[in-house]
Amino acid sequence: MLVQLTVSNFAIVRFLELDFVKGLTAITGETGAGKSIAIDALGLCLGERSEAAMVRPGADKCEVAACFDISALPLAQAWLKDNELDDDQQCILRRTLTAEGRSRAFINGQPVPLTQLKQIGERLVNVHGQHAHHALLKPDHQLLLLDQYAGHHSLQEQVRQAWREQKILRQEWQELQSTEEQRDARRQLLEYQVQELDQFALEDGEYENIEAEHHRQANAANLIAESGQCLSMLGENDELNVSDMLRQVVDRLGRLQGDDPALEPIVSVLHDASALLDDASHELSRYQQHLEIDPQQFALLEARLSGAIDLSRKHKVAPSALPQLHQQLAEELKTLTDSDDRLTSLEAQVCKAQEHYLACARKLSQSRERHGKALAKEVQKVVRELALPHAQFSLEIHFDEQAPVSGGGLDKVQMLVSTNPGQPQAPLAKVASGGELSRIGLALQVLTSKQEQTPTLIFDEVDVGISGPTAAVVGKLLRTLGDKNQVLCVTHLPQVAGQGHQQLRVTKKTQKDSTETLMEALNGEQRIDELARLLGGDVITEATRANARELLAR
């Protein structure tokens, strides 16, 4: 609940520090004194839109801080913990606004974006404005009030979860469905291409080997002839060959090294060269022996090479890249085939998810039907006490399986009312006058707030247009609500103010060129004087004081 509110340089407020307690707190004051200014300041602290005009004239900035006791609020504690802003006992919200319009937000002393301020604010405070009853004319708001009264949060979450699941599946199915024709055409092309590449079956590195072997076969005759001549020059020619000449050099130098030992290393090298020359000659001989001209093999190589070149031209890649392309196309074909299988599987999953969503939505609708009857009965009872003795009120709930799916279910809710005997019930917008609508709206706000999980409820002049005995009923309703929740109510009615567990008075002080709004908690006699003013106007008499005492006593 709200424990303390501190306001500095906000609008015409110079400084306010207010302490709040449990129960119903009535805020009263003269017209134009700024009774709603504390509510507006709290709204700024809860993340509402800011304007530079909110800063008090002449001040550099305004600041609003609100301290909440969250020791009994597990939802607020969990949110703070999830966002690493946790404090098990309290939550301090602070907002600053400069005269230039720059705003900063803080939670428990840590700077945060405005969205987080709004998120935690929704878990701490719920504000009912003086024009909130106009929202009753909207079916979405009527449904919101019914769900708030019913408190079937688990059923709502089941519907939302089922809606999200079927939405994701349906989107994936629609995306696959929309590209099915393109996939079919692509798959047919890939099947042909992969089959062709499968049949050719060129392996990685095979093209390079084929190309090398083809070149060797094409030049086999020349290789045989040239290698034969080289063998002859190395040693097979009896008249002149390199081997004999090298041996002659070794023999001569061998005889000379006796005269000069310096020739010994040279002779050794020439010996090695002679041995290497013999090895080379033997290797060349074996190479020549294996050389042969094979027209049939050459034709096969020619065909294989031509096939690879033709395929490479068709696919616009190098022949050596065909194996890699083959693998890529095969993988793409598998993906497309898997997509078709996925599409078939998704169709079944979408149908199953839709059935699950309908089942969850139907359960929620049944709960709404049940609680709608209970809410209508309570609203009718309260409205009759609010000077509409013949009022009849009901909720019409229509479950439409053909309606577009949404996270809120498939229900259409319409509030029906009749305020005069013999008049058939009709939608609120067609029957209720402004005054009647405000009373029905107030009854709904109070009754649905009984189920509200938000600990602090604010009613900002929701009793406009109400007076006399009706005002007394409104006061009792708000006090009953204050027995469970912390309720702040800005009011001009003494019957409502007298029901408060505490009362704050707002006054406006003007000095020369300066205006300032003040707010103070009233003690016993001060409260009697304020109620007397509300009862009798500016002139307070003993009679009005007596009426005020009687009002408090009741």
Coordinates of C-alpha atoms in Angstrom, one line a residue:
M1 CA 0.0 0.0 0.0
L2 CA 1.0 3.6 -0.4
V3 CA 2.8 4.8 2.8
Q4 CA 4.1 8.2 1.9
L5 CA 4.0 10.7 -1.0
T6 CA 6.5 13.6 -1.3
V7 CA 5.9 16.3 -3.9
S8 CA 8.3 19.1 -4.7
N9 CA 7.6 22.0 -7.2
F10 CA 4.8 20.2 -9.0
A11 CA 2.3 22.6 -10.7
I12 CA 1.3 25.0 -7.9
V13 CA 2.6 22.8 -5.1
R14 CA 5.8 24.0 -3.5
F15 CA 6.3 21.1 -1.2
L16 CA 4.0 18.4 0.2
E17 CA 4.8 15.3 2.4
L18 CA 1.8 13.1 3.0
D19 CA 1.5 10.0 5.1
F20 CA -1.2 7.5 4.3
V21 CA -2.8 4.7 6.3
K22 CA -5.0 1.7 5.5
G23 CA -8.7 2.1 4.8
L24 CA -10.6 4.9 3.1
T25 CA -8.8 8.3 2.9
A26 CA -11.2 11.1 1.8
I27 CA -9.6 14.1 0.1
T28 CA -11.7 17.3 0.3
G29 CA -11.3 21.0 -0.4
E30 CA -12.8 24.0 -2.1
T31 CA -13.4 24.1 -5.8
G32 CA -10.2 25.1 -7.6
A33 CA -8.0 24.3 -4.6
G34 CA -6.4 21.4 -6.4
K35 CA -7.9 18.4 -4.8
S36 CA -6.7 16.1 -7.6
I37 CA -3.2 17.5 -7.6
A38 CA -1.8 14.8 -5.4
I39 CA -3.4 12.2 -7.6
D40 CA -1.8 13.9 -10.7
A41 CA 1.6 13.9 -9.0
L42 CA 1.3 10.3 -8.1
G43 CA 0.4 9.6 -11.7
L44 CA 3.6 11.2 -12.8
C45 CA 5.4 9.0 -10.3
L46 CA 3.7 5.9 -11.8
G47 CA 4.9 6.6 -15.3
E48 CA 2.2 8.9 -16.8
R49 CA 3.1 11.3 -19.6
S50 CA 5.1 14.3 -18.4
E51 CA 5.0 17.9 -19.7
A52 CA 7.4 20.8 -18.9
A53 CA 4.3 22.8 -17.7
M54 CA 4.1 20.5 -14.7
V55 CA 7.1 22.1 -13.2
R56 CA 6.2 25.0 -10.8
P57 CA 6.9 28.4 -12.4
G58 CA 10.3 29.6 -11.4
A59 CA 11.6 26.2 -10.4
D60 CA 14.4 24.3 -12.2
K61 CA 12.7 20.9 -11.8
C62 CA 10.0 19.1 -9.9
E63 CA 10.3 15.8 -8.1
V64 CA 7.7 13.3 -6.9
A65 CA 8.5 10.2 -4.7
A66 CA 6.1 7.5 -3.5
C67 CA 7.0 4.9 -0.9
F68 CA 5.0 1.6 -0.9
D69 CA 4.9 -1.1 1.6
I70 CA 5.1 -4.4 -0.4
S71 CA 5.7 -6.8 2.4
A72 CA 2.4 -8.5 1.7
L73 CA 2.5 -8.1 -2.1
P74 CA 4.2 -11.2 -3.7
L75 CA 3.5 -10.1 -7.3
A76 CA 5.3 -6.8 -6.8
Q77 CA 8.2 -8.5 -4.9
A78 CA 8.5 -11.1 -7.8
W79 CA 8.6 -8.3 -10.4
L80 CA 11.3 -6.3 -8.6
K81 CA 13.3 -9.5 -8.1
D82 CA 13.1 -10.4 -11.8
N83 CA 14.3 -7.0 -12.7
E84 CA 17.0 -6.9 -10.1
L85 CA 15.4 -4.1 -8.2
D86 CA 14.2 -6.1 -5.3
D87 CA 13.5 -5.0 -1.8
D88 CA 11.3 -7.4 0.3
Q89 CA 9.7 -4.7 2.4
Q90 CA 9.3 -1.5 0.3
C91 CA 9.3 0.0 -3.1
I92 CA 10.3 3.6 -3.6
L93 CA 9.3 5.2 -7.0
R94 CA 10.8 8.6 -7.9
R95 CA 10.4 10.8 -10.9
T96 CA 12.1 14.1 -11.7
L97 CA 11.2 16.5 -14.5
T98 CA 13.2 19.5 -15.5
A99 CA 11.8 22.8 -16.7
E100 CA 13.1 21.9 -20.2
G101 CA 11.0 18.7 -20.2
R102 CA 13.7 16.1 -19.5
S103 CA 12.4 13.3 -17.3
R104 CA 14.2 10.6 -15.2
A105 CA 12.7 7.7 -13.4
F106 CA 14.1 5.6 -10.4
I107 CA 13.0 2.5 -8.6
N108 CA 14.6 1.9 -5.2
G109 CA 17.3 4.4 -6.1
Q110 CA 18.2 2.8 -9.4
P111 CA 17.6 4.6 -12.7
V112 CA 15.1 2.8 -14.9
P113 CA 13.3 3.3 -18.2
L114 CA 9.8 4.7 -18.0
T115 CA 8.2 1.4 -19.2
Q116 CA 9.5 -0.3 -16.0
L117 CA 8.0 2.5 -13.9
K118 CA 4.6 1.8 -15.5
Q119 CA 4.9 -1.9 -15.1
I120 CA 5.5 -1.8 -11.4
G121 CA 2.9 1.0 -11.0
E122 CA 0.2 -1.3 -12.5
R123 CA 1.0 -3.8 -9.6
L124 CA 0.6 -1.1 -6.9
V125 CA -2.1 1.4 -7.9
N126 CA -5.3 1.4 -9.9
V127 CA -6.9 4.9 -10.7
H128 CA -10.6 5.3 -11.4
G129 CA -11.1 8.8 -13.0
Q130 CA -14.2 10.9 -12.8
H131 CA -15.0 10.1 -16.5
A132 CA -14.3 6.4 -16.2
H133 CA -18.0 5.6 -16.5
H134 CA -17.9 6.7 -20.2
A135 CA -15.7 3.7 -20.9
L136 CA -18.7 1.5 -19.9
L137 CA -20.2 2.1 -23.4
K138 CA -17.3 0.1 -24.9
P139 CA -17.8 -3.7 -25.1
D140 CA -14.1 -4.3 -24.5
H141 CA -14.3 -2.4 -21.2
Q142 CA -17.4 -4.3 -20.1
L143 CA -15.6 -7.6 -20.7
L144 CA -12.6 -6.2 -18.7
L145 CA -14.8 -5.4 -15.7
L146 CA -16.4 -8.8 -15.8
D147 CA -13.1 -10.6 -15.9
Q148 CA -11.8 -8.4 -13.1
Y149 CA -14.9 -9.3 -11.0
A150 CA -14.6 -13.0 -11.8
G151 CA -10.9 -13.2 -11.0
H152 CA -10.4 -16.3 -13.2
H153 CA -6.8 -15.3 -14.0
S154 CA -5.7 -18.9 -14.6
L155 CA -8.4 -19.5 -17.2
Q156 CA -7.5 -16.3 -18.9
E157 CA -3.8 -17.3 -19.0
Q158 CA -4.8 -20.7 -20.4
V159 CA -6.6 -19.0 -23.3
R160 CA -3.8 -16.6 -23.9
Q161 CA -1.2 -19.4 -24.0
A162 CA -3.4 -21.5 -26.3
W163 CA -3.9 -18.5 -28.5
R164 CA -0.2 -17.8 -28.7
E165 CA 0.6 -21.5 -29.5
Q166 CA -1.9 -21.8 -32.3
K167 CA -0.9 -18.4 -33.7
I168 CA 2.7 -19.4 -34.0
L169 CA 1.8 -22.7 -35.6
R170 CA -0.7 -21.1 -38.0
Q171 CA 1.8 -18.4 -39.1
E172 CA 4.4 -21.1 -39.9
W173 CA 1.8 -23.1 -41.8
Q174 CA 0.6 -20.1 -43.7
E175 CA 4.2 -19.2 -44.7
L176 CA 4.9 -22.7 -45.9
Q177 CA 1.5 -22.8 -47.7
S178 CA 2.1 -19.5 -49.5
T179 CA 5.4 -20.8 -50.9
E180 CA 4.2 -24.3 -51.8
E181 CA 4.0 -23.7 -55.6
Q182 CA 7.5 -22.2 -55.7
R183 CA 8.8 -25.1 -53.6
D184 CA 7.1 -27.7 -56.0
A185 CA 8.7 -26.1 -59.0
R186 CA 12.1 -25.9 -57.3
R187 CA 11.8 -29.4 -56.0
Q188 CA 11.1 -30.8 -59.5
L189 CA 14.1 -29.0 -60.9
L190 CA 16.3 -30.2 -58.1
E191 CA 15.1 -33.8 -58.4
Y192 CA 16.2 -33.8 -62.1
Q193 CA 19.5 -32.1 -61.4
V194 CA 20.4 -34.3 -58.5
Q195 CA 19.4 -37.4 -60.4
E196 CA 21.7 -36.3 -63.3
L197 CA 24.6 -35.6 -61.0
D198 CA 23.9 -38.9 -59.2
Q199 CA 24.2 -40.8 -62.5
F200 CA 27.4 -39.0 -63.4
A201 CA 28.7 -39.4 -59.9
L202 CA 31.9 -37.3 -60.2
E203 CA 33.9 -37.7 -57.0
D204 CA 35.8 -35.0 -55.2
G205 CA 39.3 -34.6 -56.9
E206 CA 38.3 -37.0 -59.7
Y207 CA 38.2 -34.3 -62.4
E208 CA 41.8 -33.3 -61.8
N209 CA 42.9 -36.9 -62.1
I210 CA 40.9 -37.5 -65.3
E211 CA 42.3 -34.3 -66.8
A212 CA 45.9 -35.4 -66.0
E213 CA 45.4 -38.9 -67.3
H214 CA 43.8 -37.7 -70.5
H215 CA 46.7 -35.4 -71.1
R216 CA 49.2 -38.2 -70.5
Q217 CA 47.3 -40.6 -72.9
A218 CA 47.1 -37.8 -75.6
N219 CA 50.9 -37.5 -75.4
A220 CA 51.8 -41.2 -74.9
A221 CA 53.5 -41.7 -78.3
N222 CA 55.7 -38.6 -77.8
L223 CA 56.5 -39.7 -74.2
I224 CA 57.6 -43.2 -75.4
A225 CA 59.8 -41.8 -78.1
E226 CA 61.4 -39.0 -76.1
S227 CA 62.0 -41.2 -73.0
G228 CA 63.7 -43.9 -75.3
Q229 CA 66.1 -41.3 -76.7
C230 CA 66.9 -40.1 -73.1
L231 CA 67.6 -43.7 -72.0
S232 CA 70.0 -44.1 -75.0
M233 CA 71.8 -40.9 -74.1
L234 CA 72.1 -42.0 -70.4
G235 CA 73.6 -45.4 -71.0
E236 CA 72.1 -47.6 -73.7
N237 CA 74.0 -46.0 -76.6
D238 CA 77.3 -48.0 -77.0
E239 CA 79.1 -45.2 -78.9
L240 CA 78.3 -42.2 -76.7
N241 CA 76.4 -42.0 -73.4
V242 CA 76.5 -39.9 -70.2
S243 CA 77.2 -42.8 -67.9
D244 CA 80.4 -43.9 -69.8
M245 CA 81.6 -40.3 -70.0
L246 CA 81.1 -39.8 -66.2
R247 CA 82.9 -43.0 -65.4
Q248 CA 85.9 -41.9 -67.5
V249 CA 86.0 -38.6 -65.6
V250 CA 85.9 -40.4 -62.3
D251 CA 88.8 -42.7 -63.4
R252 CA 91.0 -39.9 -64.5
L253 CA 90.5 -37.8 -61.4
G254 CA 90.9 -40.9 -59.3
R255 CA 94.4 -41.3 -60.7
L256 CA 95.2 -37.6 -60.2
Q257 CA 94.1 -37.4 -56.6
G258 CA 97.3 -39.4 -55.7
D259 CA 99.2 -36.3 -56.9
D260 CA 96.8 -33.9 -55.1
P261 CA 94.6 -35.0 -52.2
A262 CA 92.4 -31.9 -52.7
L263 CA 90.7 -33.7 -55.6
E264 CA 89.3 -36.4 -53.2
P265 CA 86.0 -34.5 -52.3
I266 CA 85.4 -33.9 -56.0
V267 CA 85.9 -37.6 -56.9
S268 CA 83.5 -38.5 -54.0
V269 CA 80.8 -36.2 -55.3
L270 CA 81.2 -37.6 -58.9
H271 CA 80.9 -41.1 -57.5
D272 CA 77.6 -40.2 -55.9
A273 CA 76.5 -38.5 -59.1
S274 CA 77.3 -41.7 -61.0
A275 CA 75.2 -43.7 -58.6
L276 CA 72.3 -41.3 -58.9
L277 CA 72.6 -41.3 -62.7
D278 CA 72.3 -45.1 -62.7
D279 CA 69.2 -44.9 -60.4
A280 CA 67.6 -42.3 -62.7
S281 CA 68.3 -44.4 -65.7
H282 CA 66.7 -47.5 -64.1
E283 CA 63.6 -45.4 -63.1
L284 CA 63.3 -44.0 -66.5
S285 CA 63.5 -47.5 -68.0
R286 CA 60.7 -48.8 -65.7
Y287 CA 58.6 -45.6 -66.6
Q288 CA 59.0 -46.3 -70.3
Q289 CA 58.1 -50.0 -69.9
H290 CA 54.7 -49.0 -68.4
L291 CA 53.9 -46.5 -71.1
E292 CA 51.4 -47.8 -73.6
I293 CA 49.0 -46.4 -76.1
D294 CA 45.4 -47.5 -75.1
P295 CA 42.8 -46.1 -77.6
Q296 CA 39.9 -47.6 -75.6
Q297 CA 41.0 -46.1 -72.3
F298 CA 41.6 -42.8 -74.0
A299 CA 38.1 -42.8 -75.4
L300 CA 36.7 -43.5 -72.0
L301 CA 38.7 -40.6 -70.5
E302 CA 37.6 -38.3 -73.3
A303 CA 33.9 -39.1 -72.7
R304 CA 34.2 -38.6 -68.9
L305 CA 36.0 -35.3 -69.4
S306 CA 33.5 -34.1 -71.9
G307 CA 30.6 -35.0 -69.6
A308 CA 32.1 -33.1 -66.7
I309 CA 32.7 -30.1 -68.9
D310 CA 29.1 -30.2 -70.2
L311 CA 27.6 -30.4 -66.7
S312 CA 29.8 -27.6 -65.5
R313 CA 28.6 -25.4 -68.3
K314 CA 25.0 -26.2 -67.5
H315 CA 25.4 -25.3 -63.9
K316 CA 27.8 -22.5 -64.6
V317 CA 30.5 -23.7 -62.2
A318 CA 34.1 -25.0 -62.8
P319 CA 34.2 -28.8 -63.5
S320 CA 36.2 -29.4 -60.3
A321 CA 33.3 -27.7 -58.3
L322 CA 30.7 -30.2 -59.5
P323 CA 31.0 -32.6 -56.4
Q324 CA 30.5 -29.7 -54.1
L325 CA 27.5 -28.4 -56.1
H326 CA 26.1 -32.0 -56.1
Q327 CA 26.2 -32.0 -52.3
Q328 CA 24.5 -28.6 -52.0
L329 CA 21.7 -29.4 -54.4
A330 CA 21.1 -32.7 -52.6
E331 CA 20.9 -30.9 -49.2
E332 CA 18.5 -28.3 -50.6
L333 CA 16.3 -31.1 -52.1
K334 CA 16.2 -32.8 -48.6
T335 CA 15.2 -29.5 -47.0
L336 CA 12.4 -29.0 -49.5
T337 CA 11.2 -32.5 -48.9
D338 CA 11.3 -32.0 -45.2
S339 CA 9.3 -28.8 -45.6
D340 CA 6.6 -30.7 -47.4
D341 CA 6.6 -33.2 -44.5
R342 CA 6.5 -30.3 -42.0
L343 CA 3.6 -28.8 -43.9
T344 CA 1.6 -32.0 -43.6
S345 CA 2.5 -32.2 -39.9
L346 CA 1.7 -28.6 -39.3
E347 CA -1.8 -29.0 -40.7
A348 CA -2.5 -31.6 -38.0
Q349 CA -0.9 -29.5 -35.3
V350 CA -2.9 -26.4 -36.3
C351 CA -6.1 -28.3 -36.1
K352 CA -5.2 -29.8 -32.7
A353 CA -4.1 -26.3 -31.4
Q354 CA -7.4 -24.8 -32.6
E355 CA -9.4 -27.5 -30.8
H356 CA -7.4 -26.9 -27.6
Y357 CA -7.9 -23.1 -27.9
L358 CA -11.7 -23.6 -28.4
A359 CA -11.8 -25.8 -25.3
C360 CA -10.0 -23.2 -23.2
A361 CA -12.1 -20.4 -24.6
R362 CA -15.3 -22.3 -23.9
K363 CA -14.2 -22.9 -20.2
L364 CA -13.5 -19.2 -19.9
S365 CA -16.9 -18.4 -21.4
Q366 CA -18.7 -20.7 -19.0
S367 CA -16.9 -19.0 -16.1
R368 CA -17.9 -15.6 -17.5
E369 CA -21.5 -16.7 -17.8
R370 CA -21.5 -17.9 -14.2
H371 CA -19.9 -14.8 -12.7
G372 CA -21.8 -12.5 -15.1
K373 CA -25.1 -13.6 -13.4
A374 CA -23.6 -13.0 -10.0
L375 CA -22.2 -9.5 -11.0
A376 CA -25.5 -8.5 -12.6
K377 CA -27.4 -9.4 -9.4
E378 CA -25.0 -7.4 -7.2
V379 CA -25.0 -4.4 -9.6
Q380 CA -28.8 -4.3 -9.7
K381 CA -29.0 -4.4 -5.9
V382 CA -26.5 -1.5 -5.5
V383 CA -28.0 0.6 -8.4
R384 CA -31.4 0.3 -6.8
E385 CA -30.0 1.7 -3.6
L386 CA -28.5 4.6 -5.7
A387 CA -32.0 6.2 -6.3
L388 CA -32.9 3.9 -9.2
P389 CA -35.4 1.6 -7.4
H390 CA -36.8 0.0 -10.5
A391 CA -33.5 -0.6 -12.3
Q392 CA -32.9 -4.0 -13.9
F393 CA -29.4 -5.0 -15.0
S394 CA -28.1 -8.0 -16.8
L395 CA -25.1 -9.2 -18.8
E396 CA -25.5 -10.9 -22.2
I397 CA -22.6 -13.1 -23.1
H398 CA -22.4 -14.6 -26.5
F399 CA -19.8 -17.3 -27.4
D400 CA -18.9 -17.2 -31.1
E401 CA -16.8 -20.0 -32.4
Q402 CA -16.6 -18.2 -35.8
A403 CA -15.2 -15.0 -34.4
P404 CA -11.5 -14.1 -35.0
V405 CA -9.4 -15.8 -32.4
S406 CA -7.8 -13.5 -29.8
G407 CA -6.0 -13.8 -26.5
G408 CA -9.2 -12.7 -24.7
G409 CA -11.4 -15.6 -25.9
L410 CA -14.4 -15.7 -28.2
D411 CA -17.0 -13.9 -26.1
K412 CA -18.9 -10.8 -26.9
V413 CA -20.3 -9.1 -23.7
Q414 CA -23.1 -6.6 -23.6
M415 CA -24.5 -4.9 -20.5
L416 CA -28.2 -4.4 -20.6
V417 CA -30.3 -2.1 -18.4
S418 CA -33.8 -0.9 -17.8
T419 CA -34.3 2.0 -15.4
N420 CA -38.1 2.5 -15.6
P421 CA -41.0 0.0 -15.0
G422 CA -42.2 -1.6 -18.2
Q423 CA -39.2 -0.6 -20.2
P424 CA -37.4 -3.5 -21.8
Q425 CA -33.7 -4.0 -21.2
A426 CA -31.5 -2.5 -23.8
P427 CA -27.7 -1.7 -24.2
L428 CA -26.4 1.0 -21.8
A429 CA -25.7 3.5 -24.6
K430 CA -29.3 3.4 -25.7
V431 CA -31.1 3.6 -22.3
A432 CA -29.0 5.2 -19.6
S433 CA -28.8 8.9 -19.1
G434 CA -25.6 10.6 -18.0
G435 CA -26.6 10.5 -14.3
E436 CA -27.8 6.9 -14.5
L437 CA -24.7 5.9 -16.4
S438 CA -22.5 7.4 -13.7
R439 CA -24.3 5.5 -10.9
I440 CA -24.1 2.2 -12.8
G441 CA -20.4 2.9 -13.5
L442 CA -19.7 3.7 -9.8
A443 CA -21.5 0.5 -8.7
L444 CA -19.4 -1.6 -11.2
Q445 CA -16.1 0.1 -10.2
V446 CA -16.7 -0.6 -6.5
L447 CA -18.0 -4.2 -7.0
T448 CA -15.3 -5.2 -9.5
S449 CA -12.6 -3.6 -7.3
K450 CA -13.4 -6.0 -4.5
Q451 CA -11.6 -8.6 -6.5
E452 CA -8.8 -6.3 -7.5
Q453 CA -5.3 -7.5 -6.6
T454 CA -3.9 -4.0 -6.7
P455 CA -3.6 -2.9 -3.1
T456 CA -4.2 0.8 -3.6
L457 CA -7.4 2.1 -5.3
I458 CA -7.9 5.8 -6.2
F459 CA -11.3 7.3 -7.0
D460 CA -11.0 10.8 -8.4
E461 CA -14.5 12.5 -8.1
V462 CA -16.4 9.5 -9.3
D463 CA -19.4 10.7 -7.2
V464 CA -20.1 13.7 -9.5
G465 CA -23.8 14.2 -10.0
I466 CA -24.8 12.3 -6.8
S467 CA -26.2 13.8 -3.7
G468 CA -28.5 13.2 -0.7
P469 CA -29.3 9.6 0.4
T470 CA -27.6 8.3 -2.7
A471 CA -24.3 9.9 -1.6
A472 CA -24.6 8.1 1.7
V473 CA -24.9 4.8 0.0
V474 CA -21.8 5.7 -2.1
G475 CA -19.9 6.5 1.1
K476 CA -20.8 3.2 2.6
L477 CA -19.7 1.3 -0.5
L478 CA -16.3 3.0 -0.5
R479 CA -15.8 2.4 3.2
T480 CA -16.7 -1.3 2.7
L481 CA -14.1 -1.4 -0.1
G482 CA -11.6 0.4 2.2
D483 CA -12.0 -2.4 4.8
K484 CA -10.1 -4.6 2.4
N485 CA -8.1 -2.2 0.2
Q486 CA -6.4 1.1 0.7
V487 CA -8.8 3.6 -1.0
L488 CA -8.1 7.2 -1.8
C489 CA -11.2 9.2 -2.8
V490 CA -11.3 12.8 -4.0
T491 CA -14.8 14.0 -3.2
H492 CA -17.0 17.0 -2.6
L493 CA -19.7 15.1 -0.7
P494 CA -19.8 15.2 3.1
Q495 CA -21.6 11.8 3.1
V496 CA -18.6 10.3 1.4
A497 CA -16.0 12.2 3.3
G498 CA -17.6 11.3 6.6
Q499 CA -17.1 7.6 5.9
G500 CA -13.3 8.0 5.6
H501 CA -11.0 6.4 8.0
Q502 CA -8.9 9.5 7.6
Q503 CA -9.5 12.9 5.8
L504 CA -7.1 15.2 4.0
R505 CA -8.0 18.8 3.3
V506 CA -6.6 20.7 0.3
T507 CA -6.3 24.5 0.5
K508 CA -4.9 27.1 -1.8
K509 CA -2.8 30.0 -0.5
T510 CA -2.1 33.2 -2.5
Q511 CA 0.6 35.7 -1.6
K512 CA 1.3 38.6 -3.9
D513 CA 2.3 37.0 -7.2
S514 CA 2.6 33.4 -5.8
T515 CA 0.0 30.7 -5.4
E516 CA 0.5 27.5 -3.5
T517 CA -1.5 24.4 -2.8
L518 CA -1.3 22.8 0.6
M519 CA -2.7 19.5 2.0
E520 CA -3.0 18.4 5.6
A521 CA -4.4 15.6 7.6
L522 CA -7.3 16.6 9.8
N523 CA -7.8 15.9 13.5
G524 CA -11.1 15.5 15.2
E525 CA -12.3 19.2 15.4
Q526 CA -10.6 20.1 12.1
R527 CA -12.5 17.3 10.4
I528 CA -15.8 18.4 12.0
D529 CA -15.2 21.9 10.7
E530 CA -14.4 20.6 7.1
L531 CA -17.5 18.4 7.1
A532 CA -19.6 21.4 8.3
R533 CA -18.2 23.5 5.5
L534 CA -19.2 20.7 3.0
L535 CA -22.6 20.6 4.6
G536 CA -23.4 24.3 4.9
G537 CA -21.0 26.2 2.6
D538 CA -18.5 28.8 3.7
V539 CA -20.5 29.9 6.8
I540 CA -20.0 27.3 9.6
T541 CA -22.6 27.3 12.3
E542 CA -23.2 25.3 15.4
A543 CA -26.0 23.6 13.5
T544 CA -23.7 22.5 10.7
R545 CA -21.1 21.3 13.2
A546 CA -23.8 19.3 15.0
N547 CA -24.8 17.8 11.6
A548 CA -21.1 17.0 11.0
R549 CA -20.7 15.3 14.4
E550 CA -23.9 13.3 13.7
L551 CA -22.5 12.3 10.3
L552 CA -19.2 11.1 11.8
A553 CA -21.1 9.2 14.5
R554 CA -23.1 7.4 12.0

